[in-house]
Short mmCIF file of C-alpha atoms and ligand atoms in Angstrom, two decimals:
data_model
loop_
_atom_site.label_atom_id
_atom_site.label_comp_id
_atom_site.label_asym_id
_atom_site.label_seq_id
_atom_site.Cartn_x
_atom_site.Cartn_y
_atom_site.Cartn_z
CA MET A 2 0.10 0.10 0.24
CA SER A 3 1.01 3.60 -0.91
CA ASP A 4 0.36 6.39 1.21
CA TRP A 5 0.95 10.01 -0.13
CA ILE A 6 1.58 13.34 1.31
CA SER A 7 0.73 16.18 -0.93
CA ALA A 8 1.47 19.75 0.35
CA ALA A 9 0.78 23.62 -0.19
CA ALA A 10 1.51 24.00 -4.38
CA GLY A 11 2.96 26.86 -6.21
CA PRO A 12 1.07 28.18 -9.02
CA LEU A 13 1.18 25.67 -11.56
CA ARG A 14 2.51 27.33 -14.65
CA GLY A 15 3.18 25.03 -17.88
CA GLU A 16 2.34 23.11 -20.03
CA VAL A 17 0.68 19.07 -19.31
CA VAL A 18 0.08 16.35 -21.28
CA VAL A 19 -1.96 13.69 -19.04
CA PRO A 20 -2.02 10.15 -20.17
CA GLY A 21 -4.46 8.48 -22.98
CA ASP A 22 -8.09 7.82 -22.90
CA LYS A 23 -8.38 5.11 -20.27
CA SER A 24 -12.57 4.53 -22.46
CA ILE A 25 -10.71 4.88 -25.34
CA SER A 26 -8.02 2.21 -24.95
CA HIS A 27 -10.29 -0.27 -23.69
CA ARG A 28 -11.87 -0.38 -26.65
CA ALA A 29 -9.09 -0.38 -29.24
CA ILE A 30 -7.97 -3.52 -27.99
CA MET A 31 -11.07 -5.11 -28.01
CA LEU A 32 -11.86 -4.01 -31.67
CA ALA A 33 -8.83 -4.23 -33.06
CA ALA A 34 -8.64 -8.13 -31.50
CA LEU A 35 -11.47 -9.04 -33.25
CA ALA A 36 -10.75 -7.20 -36.66
CA ASP A 37 -9.85 -8.78 -39.51
CA GLY A 38 -5.65 -7.37 -40.34
CA CYS A 39 -3.35 -5.38 -38.18
CA SER A 40 -3.92 -2.13 -35.67
CA ARG A 41 -2.04 0.25 -34.53
CA ILE A 42 -3.23 1.82 -31.41
CA THR A 43 -1.16 5.36 -30.62
CA GLY A 44 -1.49 7.44 -27.62
CA PHE A 45 -2.90 3.82 -25.45
CA LEU A 46 -3.19 4.06 -21.71
CA GLU A 47 -0.57 2.16 -20.28
CA GLY A 48 -2.43 1.65 -17.08
CA GLU A 49 -3.19 -1.28 -14.96
CA ASP A 50 -6.83 -1.52 -16.07
CA THR A 51 -6.00 -0.99 -20.02
CA ARG A 52 -3.39 -3.42 -19.73
CA ALA A 53 -5.62 -5.79 -18.08
CA THR A 54 -7.28 -5.75 -20.98
CA GLU A 55 -4.64 -6.83 -23.03
CA ARG A 56 -3.39 -9.71 -21.00
CA ALA A 57 -7.11 -11.09 -21.16
CA PHE A 58 -6.75 -10.93 -24.98
CA ALA A 59 -3.20 -11.97 -25.11
CA GLN A 60 -4.74 -14.71 -23.43
CA MET A 61 -7.12 -15.12 -25.71
CA GLY A 62 -4.46 -15.56 -28.71
CA VAL A 63 -4.29 -12.27 -30.11
CA ARG A 64 -0.86 -10.99 -30.54
CA ILE A 65 -0.02 -7.80 -29.38
CA ASP A 66 2.99 -5.72 -29.55
CA ALA A 67 4.69 -2.81 -27.72
CA PRO A 68 7.15 -1.26 -30.12
CA ARG A 69 7.18 1.56 -27.77
CA SER A 70 5.57 3.20 -24.77
CA SER A 71 1.69 4.37 -25.38
CA GLU A 72 1.65 1.96 -29.20
CA ARG A 73 0.21 -1.09 -29.39
CA ILE A 74 0.26 -3.18 -32.99
CA VAL A 75 -2.96 -5.40 -32.17
CA HIS A 76 -2.51 -8.13 -35.26
CA GLY A 77 -6.34 -8.68 -35.39
CA VAL A 78 -7.82 -12.39 -35.48
CA GLY A 79 -11.44 -11.72 -36.79
CA LEU A 80 -14.99 -12.01 -35.12
CA HIS A 81 -14.82 -15.39 -34.38
CA GLY A 82 -10.62 -15.92 -33.82
CA LEU A 83 -10.35 -16.03 -30.27
CA GLN A 84 -9.65 -18.77 -28.65
CA ALA A 85 -10.20 -20.15 -24.95
CA PRO A 86 -8.74 -18.50 -22.13
CA GLY A 87 -7.32 -21.34 -20.28
CA VAL A 88 -7.43 -19.94 -17.17
CA SER A 89 -10.08 -17.08 -15.55
CA ILE A 90 -9.72 -13.52 -17.01
CA ASP A 91 -8.50 -10.88 -14.50
CA CYS A 92 -9.88 -7.24 -15.19
CA GLY A 93 -7.73 -6.08 -11.88
CA ASN A 94 -9.86 -2.94 -11.13
CA ALA A 95 -11.67 -2.03 -14.31
CA GLY A 96 -15.64 -2.33 -14.63
CA THR A 97 -15.20 -1.38 -17.82
CA GLY A 98 -13.09 -3.96 -18.67
CA MET A 99 -15.50 -6.50 -17.06
CA ARG A 100 -18.86 -4.98 -18.60
CA LEU A 101 -17.58 -5.26 -22.09
CA LEU A 102 -15.99 -7.94 -21.94
CA THR A 103 -18.84 -9.32 -20.92
CA GLY A 104 -21.23 -8.69 -23.85
CA LEU A 105 -18.52 -9.52 -26.00
CA LEU A 106 -17.59 -13.23 -24.57
CA ALA A 107 -21.19 -13.65 -24.72
CA GLY A 108 -20.94 -14.53 -28.15
CA GLN A 109 -18.23 -16.59 -28.33
CA ALA A 110 -17.59 -20.77 -28.67
CA PHE A 111 -15.61 -21.46 -25.79
CA ASP A 112 -16.77 -20.62 -22.03
CA ALA A 113 -14.41 -18.02 -20.05
CA THR A 114 -14.76 -16.61 -16.22
CA LEU A 115 -14.03 -13.26 -15.56
CA THR A 116 -12.13 -12.26 -12.03
CA GLY A 117 -11.46 -9.12 -10.61
CA ASP A 118 -9.96 -7.44 -7.35
CA GLU A 119 -11.59 -6.56 -4.27
CA SER A 120 -13.38 -3.50 -5.37
CA LEU A 121 -14.40 -4.74 -8.85
CA SER A 122 -15.93 -7.70 -7.05
CA ARG A 123 -17.93 -5.27 -5.06
CA ARG A 124 -19.22 -3.65 -8.22
CA PRO A 125 -23.21 -4.92 -9.33
CA MET A 126 -23.33 -6.82 -12.67
CA ARG A 127 -26.68 -7.16 -12.77
CA ARG A 128 -27.02 -4.70 -14.82
CA VAL A 129 -25.26 -6.19 -17.74
CA ILE A 130 -26.28 -10.29 -16.99
CA GLU A 131 -30.11 -9.16 -17.46
CA PRO A 132 -29.97 -7.63 -21.04
CA LEU A 133 -27.08 -10.04 -22.47
CA THR A 134 -29.59 -12.83 -20.31
CA ARG A 135 -32.75 -11.94 -22.45
CA MET A 136 -30.07 -11.96 -25.47
CA GLY A 137 -29.88 -15.08 -25.08
CA ALA A 138 -26.53 -15.65 -23.32
CA ASN A 139 -25.88 -17.64 -20.19
CA ILE A 140 -24.20 -16.04 -17.20
CA GLU A 141 -23.85 -16.98 -13.66
CA SER A 142 -22.22 -14.85 -10.89
CA ASN A 143 -22.59 -14.48 -7.25
CA ALA A 144 -25.81 -13.14 -6.33
CA GLY A 145 -25.19 -10.57 -9.16
CA LEU A 146 -21.47 -9.85 -8.74
CA PRO A 147 -18.29 -11.13 -10.35
CA PRO A 148 -16.91 -13.61 -10.83
CA LEU A 149 -19.15 -13.83 -13.73
CA GLN A 150 -18.96 -17.66 -15.61
CA ILE A 151 -19.94 -16.85 -18.83
CA ARG A 152 -20.58 -20.20 -20.89
CA GLY A 153 -20.08 -20.29 -24.89
CA GLY A 154 -21.88 -21.70 -27.15
CA CYS A 155 -24.96 -19.51 -26.94
CA ALA A 156 -27.29 -18.46 -30.24
CA LEU A 157 -27.67 -15.21 -29.29
CA HIS A 158 -30.64 -12.52 -30.88
CA GLY A 159 -31.01 -8.74 -30.98
CA ILE A 160 -32.92 -7.54 -28.14
CA SER A 161 -34.74 -3.89 -28.06
CA TYR A 162 -33.93 -2.44 -25.13
CA ALA A 163 -33.98 0.44 -22.65
CA LEU A 164 -31.39 1.34 -20.34
CA PRO A 165 -32.91 1.77 -16.60
CA VAL A 166 -29.65 3.45 -16.04
CA ALA A 167 -27.24 5.33 -17.94
CA SER A 168 -24.33 3.75 -18.11
CA ALA A 169 -21.81 3.55 -21.51
CA GLN A 170 -20.62 0.30 -20.62
CA VAL A 171 -24.11 -1.53 -19.82
CA LYS A 172 -24.35 -0.09 -24.17
CA SER A 173 -21.29 -1.34 -24.86
CA ALA A 174 -21.69 -4.90 -23.47
CA ILE A 175 -24.97 -4.83 -25.21
CA LEU A 176 -23.37 -3.60 -28.24
CA LEU A 177 -20.75 -5.35 -28.82
CA ALA A 178 -23.56 -8.64 -27.78
CA GLY A 179 -25.16 -7.58 -31.02
CA MET A 180 -22.19 -8.47 -33.26
CA TYR A 181 -23.15 -11.85 -32.39
CA ALA A 182 -26.74 -11.67 -32.66
CA GLN A 183 -28.96 -12.32 -35.28
CA GLY A 184 -31.01 -9.23 -36.12
CA GLU A 185 -31.30 -6.09 -34.46
CA THR A 186 -29.66 -4.42 -31.46
CA TRP A 187 -31.49 -1.54 -30.34
CA VAL A 188 -30.31 0.04 -27.15
CA ARG A 189 -32.18 3.39 -25.62
CA GLU A 190 -30.95 5.13 -22.93
CA PRO A 191 -32.35 7.99 -20.15
CA HIS A 192 -29.38 10.12 -21.45
CA PRO A 193 -26.74 9.90 -23.59
CA THR A 194 -23.93 8.45 -22.44
CA ARG A 195 -20.38 8.38 -24.19
CA ASP A 196 -20.57 7.12 -27.30
CA TYR A 197 -16.98 5.69 -27.92
CA THR A 198 -18.25 2.17 -28.98
CA GLU A 199 -20.46 3.71 -31.75
CA ARG A 200 -17.57 5.73 -33.05
CA MET A 201 -14.89 2.99 -32.94
CA LEU A 202 -17.49 0.37 -34.35
CA ASP A 203 -18.10 3.20 -37.21
CA ALA A 204 -14.51 3.66 -37.91
CA PHE A 205 -14.12 -0.37 -37.62
CA GLY A 206 -16.00 -0.32 -40.36
CA TRP A 207 -19.45 -2.03 -38.25
CA PRO A 208 -22.49 -0.82 -40.01
CA VAL A 209 -23.60 0.86 -36.69
CA GLN A 210 -26.78 3.91 -36.64
CA PHE A 211 -26.60 6.01 -33.41
CA GLY A 212 -27.50 9.04 -32.26
CA GLU A 213 -28.65 11.01 -28.74
CA GLY A 214 -29.63 8.51 -26.46
CA TRP A 215 -30.38 5.94 -29.13
CA ALA A 216 -28.09 3.01 -31.15
CA ARG A 217 -28.51 0.50 -33.02
CA LEU A 218 -26.48 -2.76 -34.94
CA CYS A 219 -27.22 -6.18 -36.78
CA GLY A 220 -25.39 -8.94 -36.16
CA GLY A 221 -23.16 -10.37 -39.13
CA HIS A 222 -20.87 -8.48 -40.32
CA LYS A 223 -16.70 -8.62 -40.12
CA LEU A 224 -14.85 -5.57 -38.26
CA VAL A 225 -11.75 -4.48 -40.93
CA ALA A 226 -8.32 -3.46 -38.97
CA THR A 227 -7.84 0.66 -38.71
CA ASP A 228 -5.16 2.90 -36.95
CA ILE A 229 -6.50 4.53 -33.78
CA ASP A 230 -5.08 7.54 -32.13
CA VAL A 231 -6.41 7.92 -28.30
CA PRO A 232 -6.41 11.46 -27.67
CA ALA A 233 -5.36 12.38 -23.73
CA ASP A 234 -8.27 11.63 -21.12
CA PHE A 235 -10.53 14.43 -19.49
CA SER A 236 -10.96 12.90 -16.60
CA SER A 237 -7.09 12.89 -15.98
CA ALA A 238 -6.77 16.49 -16.70
CA ALA A 239 -9.56 17.23 -14.78
CA PHE A 240 -7.41 17.14 -11.70
CA PHE A 241 -4.78 19.43 -13.32
CA ILE A 242 -8.03 22.05 -14.71
CA VAL A 243 -9.39 22.39 -10.92
CA ALA A 244 -6.04 22.74 -9.44
CA ALA A 245 -4.99 25.26 -11.50
CA THR A 246 -8.60 26.70 -10.97
CA LEU A 247 -7.84 26.97 -7.43
CA LEU A 248 -3.99 27.72 -7.33
CA SER A 249 -3.38 31.40 -7.76
CA GLY A 250 -1.22 33.23 -10.17
CA SER A 251 -1.76 29.83 -11.96
CA GLU A 252 -1.75 29.74 -15.67
CA ILE A 253 -1.54 26.17 -17.92
CA VAL A 254 -2.45 24.60 -20.97
CA LEU A 255 -3.39 20.72 -20.83
CA CYS A 256 -2.79 19.53 -24.70
CA ASP A 257 -4.53 17.47 -26.96
CA VAL A 258 -7.35 16.46 -24.44
CA GLY A 259 -10.53 15.07 -25.77
CA MET A 260 -12.87 16.56 -25.58
CA ASN A 261 -15.96 14.24 -26.46
CA PRO A 262 -19.16 16.56 -24.95
CA ARG A 263 -20.66 13.40 -23.47
CA ARG A 264 -17.53 13.51 -21.48
CA THR A 265 -16.59 17.42 -20.49
CA GLY A 266 -19.41 18.29 -18.22
CA LEU A 267 -17.52 19.58 -15.47
CA LEU A 268 -16.54 22.34 -16.90
CA VAL A 269 -19.67 23.20 -17.70
CA ALA A 270 -20.31 23.07 -14.25
CA LEU A 271 -16.68 24.55 -13.37
CA ARG A 272 -17.31 27.82 -15.71
CA ALA A 273 -20.44 28.27 -14.04
CA MET A 274 -18.42 28.81 -10.83
CA GLY A 275 -16.65 31.15 -12.28
CA ALA A 276 -13.73 29.07 -13.31
CA ASP A 277 -11.63 31.27 -16.54
CA ILE A 278 -11.16 27.62 -18.84
CA ARG A 279 -10.01 28.75 -22.54
CA GLU A 280 -10.29 25.87 -25.28
CA SER A 281 -8.01 26.50 -28.26
CA ASN A 282 -6.40 24.83 -30.95
CA PRO A 283 -9.87 22.30 -31.25
CA ARG A 284 -9.26 20.00 -33.96
CA ALA A 285 -9.99 15.80 -34.24
CA ARG A 286 -7.67 13.37 -33.41
CA GLY A 287 -9.15 9.26 -34.30
CA GLY A 288 -12.36 10.63 -34.81
CA GLU A 289 -12.70 12.14 -31.47
CA PRO A 290 -13.19 16.49 -31.32
CA VAL A 291 -9.38 17.28 -29.13
CA ALA A 292 -8.28 20.70 -27.86
CA ASP A 293 -5.78 22.09 -25.45
CA LEU A 294 -7.43 23.89 -22.20
CA VAL A 295 -5.95 27.06 -21.54
CA VAL A 296 -6.75 27.17 -17.61
CA ARG A 297 -5.95 30.39 -15.22
CA HIS A 298 -6.81 30.76 -11.67
CA ALA A 299 -10.02 32.11 -11.22
CA PRO A 300 -12.33 31.96 -8.06
CA LEU A 301 -14.89 30.01 -7.64
CA ARG A 302 -18.96 30.33 -6.22
CA GLY A 303 -21.07 26.91 -4.84
CA ILE A 304 -23.68 26.60 -7.43
CA ASP A 305 -26.76 24.07 -7.48
CA VAL A 306 -24.73 21.07 -10.28
CA PRO A 307 -27.75 20.44 -13.30
CA GLU A 308 -29.16 16.60 -12.12
CA GLU A 309 -28.91 16.81 -16.65
CA LEU A 310 -25.04 17.41 -16.55
CA VAL A 311 -24.14 13.84 -14.03
CA PRO A 312 -23.87 11.84 -16.86
CA ASP A 313 -21.67 13.87 -18.61
CA MET A 314 -19.46 13.82 -15.68
CA ILE A 315 -19.88 10.95 -13.90
CA ASP A 316 -15.91 10.71 -13.36
CA GLU A 317 -15.57 14.11 -12.03
CA PHE A 318 -17.40 14.05 -8.57
CA PRO A 319 -14.39 13.59 -6.81
CA ILE A 320 -12.33 16.07 -8.03
CA LEU A 321 -15.78 18.73 -8.11
CA PHE A 322 -16.26 17.86 -4.45
CA ILE A 323 -12.52 19.67 -3.98
CA ALA A 324 -13.91 22.79 -6.39
CA ALA A 325 -17.14 22.66 -4.20
CA ALA A 326 -14.70 22.61 -0.60
CA ALA A 327 -12.55 25.34 -1.82
CA ALA A 328 -15.64 27.28 -3.53
CA GLN A 329 -17.31 30.44 -1.73
CA GLY A 330 -20.77 29.61 -0.79
CA THR A 331 -22.72 26.10 -1.07
CA THR A 332 -22.73 23.41 -3.93
CA ARG A 333 -25.09 21.28 -4.03
CA VAL A 334 -25.12 17.54 -6.16
CA SER A 335 -28.47 15.23 -6.78
CA GLY A 336 -28.83 12.50 -9.38
CA ALA A 337 -25.82 10.92 -9.07
CA ALA A 338 -26.44 7.53 -6.72
CA GLU A 339 -24.32 6.17 -9.66
CA LEU A 340 -20.93 7.46 -7.38
CA ARG A 341 -22.21 5.03 -4.84
CA VAL A 342 -21.11 2.06 -7.55
CA LYS A 343 -17.69 3.10 -8.81
CA GLU A 344 -14.21 2.32 -7.72
CA SER A 345 -15.47 3.03 -4.39
CA ASP A 346 -18.72 4.80 -2.48
CA ARG A 347 -17.29 7.69 -4.01
CA ILE A 348 -19.91 10.08 -1.67
CA ALA A 349 -19.07 8.06 1.45
CA VAL A 350 -15.15 8.42 0.70
CA MET A 351 -15.46 11.60 -0.66
CA ALA A 352 -17.55 13.33 2.05
CA ARG A 353 -15.99 10.97 5.02
CA GLY A 354 -12.69 12.88 3.96
CA LEU A 355 -13.91 16.66 3.23
CA CYS A 356 -15.08 16.18 6.47
CA LYS A 357 -11.44 14.95 8.14
CA LEU A 358 -9.98 18.23 6.32
CA GLY A 359 -12.46 20.62 8.10
CA ILE A 360 -15.01 21.30 5.56
CA ARG A 361 -18.73 20.97 5.91
CA ILE A 362 -20.33 18.34 4.09
CA GLU A 363 -23.62 16.49 4.10
CA GLU A 364 -24.34 13.37 2.22
CA MET A 365 -27.74 12.83 0.86
CA PRO A 366 -28.31 9.51 -0.96
CA ASP A 367 -27.55 10.47 -4.90
CA GLY A 368 -25.37 13.12 -4.21
CA ALA A 369 -24.45 15.98 -1.03
CA VAL A 370 -24.37 19.35 0.24
CA ILE A 371 -21.17 21.09 0.55
CA ALA A 372 -20.42 24.22 2.12
CA GLY A 373 -17.01 25.67 1.01
CA GLY A 374 -14.46 26.82 3.51
CA GLU A 375 -10.57 26.69 4.08
CA ILE A 376 -8.94 23.64 3.73
CA ALA A 377 -7.47 22.07 7.01
CA GLY A 378 -4.51 19.47 6.44
CA GLY A 379 -4.98 16.15 7.84
CA GLU A 380 -5.30 12.41 7.06
CA VAL A 381 -8.08 10.98 4.83
CA ASP A 382 -8.34 7.79 2.95
CA SER A 383 -8.35 7.13 -0.49
CA ALA A 384 -10.52 4.23 0.40
CA GLY A 385 -8.79 2.15 -3.22
CA ASP A 386 -10.27 4.57 -5.01
CA HIS A 387 -8.19 6.14 -8.11
CA ARG A 388 -9.86 9.43 -8.57
CA CYS A 389 -10.42 10.33 -4.43
CA ALA A 390 -6.83 9.54 -4.34
CA MET A 391 -5.96 12.36 -6.93
CA SER A 392 -8.43 14.41 -5.74
CA PHE A 393 -7.35 14.46 -2.50
CA ALA A 394 -3.71 15.49 -3.94
CA VAL A 395 -5.43 18.48 -5.06
CA ALA A 396 -6.97 19.49 -1.51
CA GLY A 397 -3.52 19.46 0.09
CA ALA A 398 -1.99 21.31 -3.12
CA ILE A 399 -4.40 24.33 -0.87
CA ALA A 400 -4.66 23.28 1.68
CA ARG A 401 -3.32 25.13 4.97
CA ALA A 402 -1.74 21.87 5.96
CA PRO A 403 -0.54 18.88 4.32
CA VAL A 404 -2.84 16.15 3.89
CA ARG A 405 -1.94 12.35 3.99
CA ILE A 406 -3.98 10.47 1.40
CA VAL A 407 -3.49 6.62 2.50
CA ASP A 408 -3.69 3.61 0.19
CA CYS A 409 -3.13 5.45 -3.22
CA ALA A 410 -1.95 2.71 -5.38
CA ASN A 411 -5.00 2.32 -7.79
CA VAL A 412 -3.10 5.36 -9.21
CA ALA A 413 -1.79 3.24 -11.69
CA THR A 414 -4.84 1.85 -13.23
CA SER A 415 -5.66 5.40 -14.83
CA PHE A 416 -2.38 7.86 -14.46
CA PRO A 417 0.26 6.22 -14.10
CA GLY A 418 3.40 8.96 -13.09
CA PHE A 419 0.52 11.07 -11.74
CA ILE A 420 2.97 11.93 -8.56
CA GLN A 421 6.31 13.30 -11.35
CA LEU A 422 3.40 15.35 -13.84
CA ALA A 423 1.54 16.78 -10.57
CA ASN A 424 5.94 18.12 -9.66
CA SER A 425 6.75 18.86 -12.50
CA SER A 426 3.60 21.84 -13.05
CA GLY A 427 4.05 22.73 -9.43
CA PHE A 428 2.30 19.98 -6.51
CA ASP A 429 4.90 19.30 -3.77
CA LEU A 430 3.49 15.84 -4.12
CA ALA A 431 5.68 12.71 -2.66
CA ALA A 432 5.05 8.60 -2.17
CA THR A 433 6.05 7.20 1.37
CA PRO A 434 5.35 3.57 2.29
CA GLY A 435 1.53 3.01 4.02
C1 S3P B 16 -16.98 4.31 -18.61
C2 S3P B 16 -18.58 4.00 -18.47
C3 S3P B 16 -18.68 4.83 -17.36
C4 S3P B 16 -17.42 5.44 -16.67
C5 S3P B 16 -16.28 4.72 -16.23
C6 S3P B 16 -15.85 4.24 -17.54
C7 S3P B 16 -17.04 3.08 -20.31
O1 S3P B 16 -19.14 4.11 -16.60
O2 S3P B 16 -17.95 5.86 -14.96
O3 S3P B 16 -15.34 5.38 -15.67
O4 S3P B 16 -15.39 3.72 -20.82
O5 S3P B 16 -17.83 3.07 -21.01
P1 S3P B 16 -20.79 3.66 -16.49
O6 S3P B 16 -21.07 3.57 -17.83
O7 S3P B 16 -21.06 2.49 -15.51
O8 S3P B 16 -21.77 4.94 -16.08
#
């Protein structure tokens, strides 16, 4: 276990390039593995989550070369070319890896078992098991939790499915199973979520129709190898966006950040709070909108976060809680009960931590009410959640005294090299053995 100590930071300065997008990196490995031909992935996230997905496909007979860091050459085996993995597949900490793989494995000829770490073993899987079972899949679980045993040889058929919760992971699992299903698969969402699977299926030549809150495809086509250039992960950029906003005198440029509108809800919330964030050089990279973000220090005021923004910033609430704690006035978050079933119960973990740092915060079943104030030093527990750990590191940068953050090793799942990059831009962050 590794702890961190984050102390008062100077202004943040310079250019920051955060690692590649986690969601896109998972999907790039998956679709490239199932394509006919070789695909080159650049900007691949060298995180533990995405490497677990890479290992899963190597286990199923896919050759994946890594000529240099953040680059992969995937020798696709075709839609029906995967081999039985032999032993169970360990998805590590990755909910995306496990849920998407479940959809994809439901259509294979062989049996497979998916396992995960302690955190993933507590995460709800019925949300994928239920629609996939309706498609004809046979999946056994531990009362809705991992490990998952997915029986091979099931004939899948398309379904029309209205998702009860907005979830790109569930939507994607259904679409990936839909590639193996007879007939048409339709998914409708209560609110639009990130559309990376749809966009990438299209890039790999699979006919797919999609729009705001819906997607549709038919089985029986093939994926054709293509190259994928992964943009920088907005969710990783978010820690620097908030830190630069809060530290007076800061001015940083975050380069090549993925700006898919289903990911950038935090920008809307922060601008409503008074942040100074400018987008420059907007362009497309790998079929995705990207931009450089210029962030300058600005004082923040509390807001009521509009509920319709929640899916577009679902991974950014831990860091929004820090922004809210440093803002003048009160911030209210509601309609975000999904935060309780992420890598940790993020409402509880952030509320406990901020409370220890002297902030008045009231937990709600689906959000929190955060009274802005002065952040004190102290010890907080990230509960093994990468995004909570990095958020508390930002809290330490603006706190009156150093903040010790317990259990930070899982930051490597999404942001390898966070400490070095943070320190090179002005943080004072150190790891100590826990
Ligand atoms: C993801 C979707 C989101 C997000 C997760 C990555 C994806 O989960 O929280 O970090 O890559 O599809 P849900 O779709 O379950 O909300």
